[in-house]
CSV table of C-alpha atoms and ligand atoms in Angstrom, one decimal:
chain,number,residue,atom,x,y,z
A,295,MET,CA,-2.2,-1.5,15.4
A,296,PHE,CA,-2.3,-0.3,12.1
A,297,ILE,CA,0.3,-1.8,9.4
A,298,THR,CA,0.5,-0.7,5.7
A,299,PHE,CA,2.6,-2.1,2.9
A,300,GLU,CA,3.9,0.3,0.0
A,301,GLY,CA,5.8,-0.3,-3.1
A,302,ILE,CA,5.8,-0.2,-6.7
A,303,ASP,CA,3.5,-3.0,-8.6
A,304,GLY,CA,4.9,-6.2,-7.8
A,305,SER,CA,7.2,-5.5,-5.1
A,306,GLY,CA,6.4,-8.5,-3.1
A,307,LYS,CA,3.6,-7.0,-0.7
A,308,THR,CA,1.1,-9.5,-1.1
A,309,THR,CA,3.6,-12.1,-0.3
A,310,GLN,CA,4.8,-10.5,2.8
A,311,ILE,CA,1.7,-9.4,4.2
A,312,GLU,CA,0.8,-13.3,4.1
A,313,CYS,CA,4.0,-14.0,6.1
A,314,LEU,CA,3.2,-11.2,8.4
A,315,LYS,CA,-0.4,-12.4,9.0
A,316,ASP,CA,0.9,-15.9,9.7
A,317,PHE,CA,3.4,-14.8,12.1
A,318,LEU,CA,1.2,-12.6,14.0
A,319,GLU,CA,-1.7,-15.2,14.2
A,320,GLN,CA,1.1,-17.6,15.4
A,321,LYS,CA,1.7,-15.4,18.3
A,322,GLY,CA,-1.9,-15.2,19.3
A,323,TYR,CA,-2.8,-11.9,17.8
A,324,ASN,CA,-6.2,-11.2,15.9
A,325,VAL,CA,-5.2,-9.6,12.5
A,326,ILE,CA,-7.2,-8.6,9.4
A,327,THR,CA,-5.6,-8.1,6.1
A,328,THR,CA,-7.1,-5.7,3.2
A,329,ARG,CA,-6.0,-3.8,0.3
A,330,GLU,CA,-6.5,-0.8,-1.6
A,331,PRO,CA,-8.0,0.0,-3.8
A,332,GLY,CA,-11.0,-2.6,-2.6
A,333,GLY,CA,-11.4,-4.6,0.6
A,334,THR,CA,-15.3,-4.0,0.8
A,335,HIS,CA,-17.7,-4.8,-1.6
A,336,LEU,CA,-18.1,-1.3,-2.8
A,337,SER,CA,-14.6,-0.6,-2.8
A,338,GLU,CA,-13.8,-3.7,-4.9
A,339,ARG,CA,-16.5,-2.4,-7.6
A,340,ILE,CA,-14.5,0.9,-7.6
A,341,ARG,CA,-11.1,-1.4,-8.1
A,342,GLU,CA,-12.7,-2.9,-11.1
A,343,LEU,CA,-13.3,0.2,-12.7
A,344,LEU,CA,-9.7,1.8,-11.9
A,345,LEU,CA,-7.8,-1.1,-13.2
A,346,ASN,CA,-9.8,-1.8,-16.1
A,347,THR,CA,-8.0,-1.3,-19.6
A,348,ASP,CA,-11.0,-0.2,-21.5
A,349,TYR,CA,-11.3,3.3,-19.6
A,350,ASN,CA,-9.4,6.2,-20.1
A,351,ILE,CA,-9.4,8.0,-16.9
A,352,ASP,CA,-8.0,11.3,-16.2
A,353,PRO,CA,-5.7,11.9,-13.1
A,354,ILE,CA,-8.1,14.0,-11.2
A,355,THR,CA,-11.1,11.5,-11.5
A,356,GLU,CA,-8.7,8.8,-10.5
A,357,LEU,CA,-7.6,10.7,-7.5
A,358,PHE,CA,-11.2,10.9,-6.2
A,359,LEU,CA,-11.9,7.4,-7.2
A,360,PHE,CA,-8.8,6.1,-5.0
A,361,ASN,CA,-10.1,8.4,-2.0
A,362,ALA,CA,-13.8,7.3,-2.4
A,363,SER,CA,-12.8,3.7,-2.1
A,364,ARG,CA,-10.3,4.5,1.0
A,365,MET,CA,-12.9,6.2,2.8
A,366,HIS,CA,-15.4,3.1,2.1
A,367,LEU,CA,-12.9,1.2,3.7
A,368,ILE,CA,-12.0,3.0,6.5
A,369,ASN,CA,-15.6,3.4,7.6
A,370,THR,CA,-16.7,-0.1,6.9
A,371,ILE,CA,-13.6,-2.3,7.9
A,372,ILE,CA,-10.5,-0.5,9.4
A,373,LYS,CA,-12.0,1.5,12.0
A,374,PRO,CA,-14.3,-0.8,13.5
A,375,ALA,CA,-11.4,-3.3,13.5
A,376,LEU,CA,-9.0,-0.9,15.3
A,377,LYS,CA,-11.4,-0.2,17.7
A,378,ASN,CA,-11.5,-4.0,18.9
A,379,ASN,CA,-8.1,-4.3,19.0
A,380,ILE,CA,-7.7,-6.0,16.0
A,381,ILE,CA,-4.2,-5.7,14.1
A,382,VAL,CA,-4.9,-4.5,10.7
A,383,ILE,CA,-2.5,-4.8,7.7
A,384,SER,CA,-3.3,-3.1,4.5
A,385,ASP,CA,-1.6,-3.6,1.3
A,386,ARG,CA,-1.5,0.0,0.4
A,387,PHE,CA,-2.7,3.3,1.9
A,388,TYR,CA,-2.7,7.3,1.3
A,389,ASP,CA,1.2,7.1,0.7
A,390,SER,CA,0.2,5.2,-2.4
A,391,THR,CA,-1.9,8.0,-3.6
A,392,THR,CA,0.8,10.6,-2.9
A,393,ALA,CA,3.4,8.4,-4.9
A,394,TYR,CA,1.2,7.6,-7.9
A,395,GLN,CA,-1.2,10.4,-8.4
A,396,GLY,CA,1.2,13.1,-7.0
A,397,TYR,CA,4.7,12.2,-8.1
A,398,GLY,CA,3.7,9.7,-10.8
A,399,ARG,CA,0.9,11.8,-12.4
A,400,SER,CA,1.8,15.4,-11.5
A,401,ILE,CA,-1.3,16.3,-9.3
A,402,SER,CA,0.1,19.0,-7.2
A,403,LEU,CA,1.4,17.7,-3.7
A,404,GLU,CA,-0.7,20.3,-2.1
A,405,ASN,CA,-3.9,19.0,-3.6
A,406,ILE,CA,-3.1,15.2,-2.8
A,407,ASN,CA,-2.2,16.5,0.7
A,408,LYS,CA,-5.7,18.3,0.8
A,409,CYS,CA,-7.2,14.8,0.2
A,410,ASN,CA,-4.7,13.3,2.3
A,411,ASP,CA,-5.8,15.5,5.0
A,412,ILE,CA,-9.2,14.7,5.0
A,413,ILE,CA,-8.7,11.3,5.5
A,414,LYS,CA,-6.1,11.7,8.3
A,415,SER,CA,-9.0,13.8,10.0
A,416,PHE,CA,-10.5,10.6,10.7
A,417,GLY,CA,-7.6,9.5,12.9
A,418,ILE,CA,-6.7,6.5,10.8
A,419,ILE,CA,-2.7,7.0,10.5
A,420,PRO,CA,-0.4,4.0,10.0
A,421,ASP,CA,1.5,3.3,13.1
A,422,ILE,CA,4.3,1.8,10.6
A,423,THR,CA,4.5,1.5,6.9
A,424,LEU,CA,7.0,-0.7,5.5
A,425,PHE,CA,8.0,0.4,1.8
A,426,LEU,CA,9.3,-2.5,-0.2
A,427,ASP,CA,11.7,-0.7,-2.4
A,428,ILE,CA,12.6,-2.7,-5.6
A,429,ASP,CA,14.3,-2.2,-8.7
A,430,ILE,CA,11.9,-1.4,-11.6
A,431,LYS,CA,13.6,-4.3,-14.0
A,432,ILE,CA,13.2,-6.7,-11.2
A,433,SER,CA,9.5,-6.1,-10.4
A,434,GLU,CA,8.8,-6.3,-14.1
A,435,GLU,CA,10.6,-9.6,-14.3
A,436,ARG,CA,8.3,-10.7,-11.2
A,437,ARG,CA,5.3,-9.9,-13.1
A,438,SER,CA,6.1,-10.6,-16.4
A,439,SER,CA,3.8,-14.0,-16.7
A,440,MET,CA,0.9,-11.7,-15.3
A,441,GLU,CA,-1.8,-9.9,-17.4
A,442,LYS,CA,-1.3,-6.3,-17.1
A,443,ASP,CA,-3.9,-3.9,-15.5
A,444,ARG,CA,-4.5,-0.2,-16.6
A,445,ILE,CA,-2.0,1.3,-14.3
A,446,GLU,CA,0.8,-1.7,-14.9
A,447,LEU,CA,0.7,-0.8,-18.4
A,448,SER,CA,2.1,2.6,-17.3
A,449,ASN,CA,5.6,3.0,-18.9
A,450,GLU,CA,9.1,2.6,-16.9
A,451,SER,CA,9.5,6.4,-16.7
A,452,PHE,CA,6.2,6.7,-14.8
A,453,PHE,CA,7.2,3.9,-12.4
A,454,GLU,CA,10.4,5.5,-12.0
A,455,LYS,CA,8.9,8.6,-10.7
A,456,VAL,CA,6.6,6.8,-8.4
A,457,ARG,CA,9.5,4.9,-7.0
A,458,ALA,CA,11.4,8.3,-6.4
A,459,GLY,CA,7.9,9.8,-4.9
A,460,TYR,CA,8.1,7.0,-2.2
A,461,LEU,CA,11.6,7.6,-1.2
A,462,CYS,CA,10.8,11.3,-0.9
A,463,ILE,CA,7.7,10.3,1.4
A,464,ALA,CA,9.9,7.9,3.5
A,465,ASP,CA,12.6,10.9,3.8
A,466,GLU,CA,10.1,13.1,5.3
A,467,GLU,CA,8.6,10.7,7.8
A,468,PRO,CA,11.4,8.3,8.7
A,469,ASN,CA,9.7,7.5,11.9
A,470,ARG,CA,6.7,5.9,10.1
A,471,ILE,CA,7.9,4.7,6.9
A,472,LYS,CA,10.8,2.1,7.0
A,473,ILE,CA,12.3,1.7,3.6
A,474,ILE,CA,13.3,-2.5,2.9
A,475,ASN,CA,15.3,-3.6,0.4
A,476,ALA,CA,12.9,-5.9,-1.7
A,477,ASN,CA,15.4,-7.1,-4.5
A,478,ARG,CA,16.2,-10.1,-2.1
A,479,ASP,CA,14.6,-13.4,-1.5
A,480,LYS,CA,11.4,-13.5,0.5
A,481,GLN,CA,12.6,-15.0,3.8
A,482,SER,CA,15.4,-12.0,4.0
A,483,ILE,CA,12.9,-9.5,3.6
A,484,PHE,CA,10.6,-10.9,6.2
A,485,GLU,CA,13.5,-10.9,8.8
A,486,ASP,CA,14.0,-7.2,8.4
A,487,ILE,CA,9.8,-7.0,8.5
A,488,LYS,CA,10.1,-8.6,11.8
A,489,LYS,CA,12.8,-6.6,13.2
A,490,TYR,CA,10.4,-3.6,12.6
A,491,ILE,CA,7.2,-4.9,14.0
A,492,LEU,CA,8.4,-6.9,17.0
A,493,PRO,CA,9.2,-4.0,19.0
A,494,LEU,CA,5.4,-2.7,18.2
A,495,LEU,CA,3.7,-5.8,19.7
A,496,GLN,CA,5.0,-4.8,23.1
A,497,THR,CA,2.1,-2.4,23.1
A,498,SER,CA,-0.4,-4.5,21.4
A,499,VAL,CA,-3.4,-6.3,22.9
A,500,LYS,CA,-3.9,-9.9,22.1
B,745,T5A,N1,-2.9,2.5,-6.6
B,745,T5A,C1,-3.4,2.3,-5.4
B,745,T5A,C2,-2.9,4.2,-7.1
B,745,T5A,O1,-2.4,4.4,-8.1
B,745,T5A,N2,-3.2,4.8,-6.1
B,745,T5A,C3,-3.6,4.5,-5.0
B,745,T5A,O2,-4.1,5.4,-4.0
B,745,T5A,C4,-3.7,3.1,-4.6
B,745,T5A,C5,-4.2,2.6,-3.5
B,745,T5A,C6,-3.5,-1.2,-7.1
B,745,T5A,C7,-2.7,-0.5,-8.1
B,745,T5A,O3,-3.4,0.8,-8.2
B,745,T5A,C8,-2.5,1.9,-7.8
B,745,T5A,C9,-1.4,1.1,-7.7
B,745,T5A,C10,-1.5,-0.4,-8.1
B,745,T5A,O4,-0.9,-0.1,-9.6
B,745,T5A,P1,-2.4,-3.8,-6.8
B,745,T5A,O5,-2.9,-4.8,-7.4
B,745,T5A,O6,-2.4,-3.4,-5.3
B,745,T5A,O7,-3.2,-2.8,-7.8
B,745,T5A,O8,-1.1,-3.5,-7.1
B,745,T5A,P2,0.3,-4.1,-6.9
B,745,T5A,O9,1.5,-3.8,-6.1
B,745,T5A,O10,0.4,-4.5,-8.5
B,745,T5A,O11,0.0,-5.7,-6.4
B,745,T5A,P3,0.8,-7.1,-6.9
B,745,T5A,O12,-0.1,-8.1,-6.2
B,745,T5A,O13,0.9,-7.1,-8.5
B,745,T5A,O14,2.2,-7.0,-6.4
B,745,T5A,P4,2.6,-7.3,-4.7
B,745,T5A,O15,1.7,-7.6,-3.9
B,745,T5A,O16,3.4,-6.0,-4.7
B,745,T5A,O17,3.6,-8.3,-5.2
B,745,T5A,P5,3.2,-10.0,-4.9
B,745,T5A,O18,3.5,-10.4,-3.7
B,745,T5A,O19,2.0,-10.4,-5.5
B,745,T5A,O20,4.6,-10.5,-5.9
B,745,T5A,C11,4.7,-10.4,-7.4
B,745,T5A,C12,5.4,-11.6,-7.9
B,745,T5A,O21,6.6,-11.7,-7.5
B,745,T5A,C13,6.8,-13.2,-6.5
B,745,T5A,C14,5.4,-13.7,-6.3
B,745,T5A,O22,5.4,-15.2,-6.0
B,745,T5A,C15,4.5,-13.0,-7.6
B,745,T5A,O23,4.8,-13.9,-8.4
B,745,T5A,N3,7.6,-12.6,-5.6
B,745,T5A,C16,9.0,-13.0,-5.4
B,745,T5A,N4,9.8,-13.4,-6.2
B,745,T5A,C17,11.2,-13.8,-5.9
B,745,T5A,N5,11.5,-13.2,-4.6
B,745,T5A,C18,10.6,-12.6,-3.8
B,745,T5A,N6,11.3,-11.9,-2.7
B,745,T5A,C19,9.5,-12.4,-4.0
B,745,T5A,N7,8.4,-11.9,-3.5
B,745,T5A,C20,7.4,-11.9,-4.3
């Protein structure tokens, strides 16, 4: 099973992924977690470039760098793990590209979809995507003590566009993408996540 988490920066993905991994392991499942950009040595190097505040990166270069990181992660980690019936949980996947580079940076959705279609052609499509929907102001408060990376330095209107983009994507694929109110405490959010994941476990191998 391939589970992805999505949301704007600081929406609580890392926190919930840790809870879900522990929960699934306690039930006896083999689980690996990964993140985008990153997850392999090469992709982590690409992540450093993408998030480094020293670079001014145009949207199309950014689009290709995210996709290069993704392709390497798929071939090196995700595909082999799924083949071995390991549950893969990824912090972000191609919906991030649609939301950030498409809706956020205004690259045409036609071009975004061309890239996403290449990725999809390798057969790696999330079984479920949990979109942690958080108010921009709350996410900013939660991140206030953290140093900002190149993308986090973007202004509020950028994140409004990204969030609106996620809502459009979720609207288009309601069976796969579940919207979760992430403005609440950690446990309430996790209860919702469990409600979506538990029915899917019946089809997973331990
Ligand atoms: N990107 C990525 C693109 O533009 N295109 C792409 O295709 C891809 C793949 C990646 C950046 O790259 C962009 C998006 C991003 O800008 P990242 O590090 O993955 O960078 O992105 P972030 O989402 O910024 O990761 P964060 O770790 O900052 O946020 P998380 O994981 O969503 O949030 P988390 O769990 O670390 O929580 C943030 C803080 O809030 C607290 C936590 O303890 C933590 O301090 N918290 C809560 N506090 C109160 N109540 C709750 N319910 C809380 N949950 C967590």
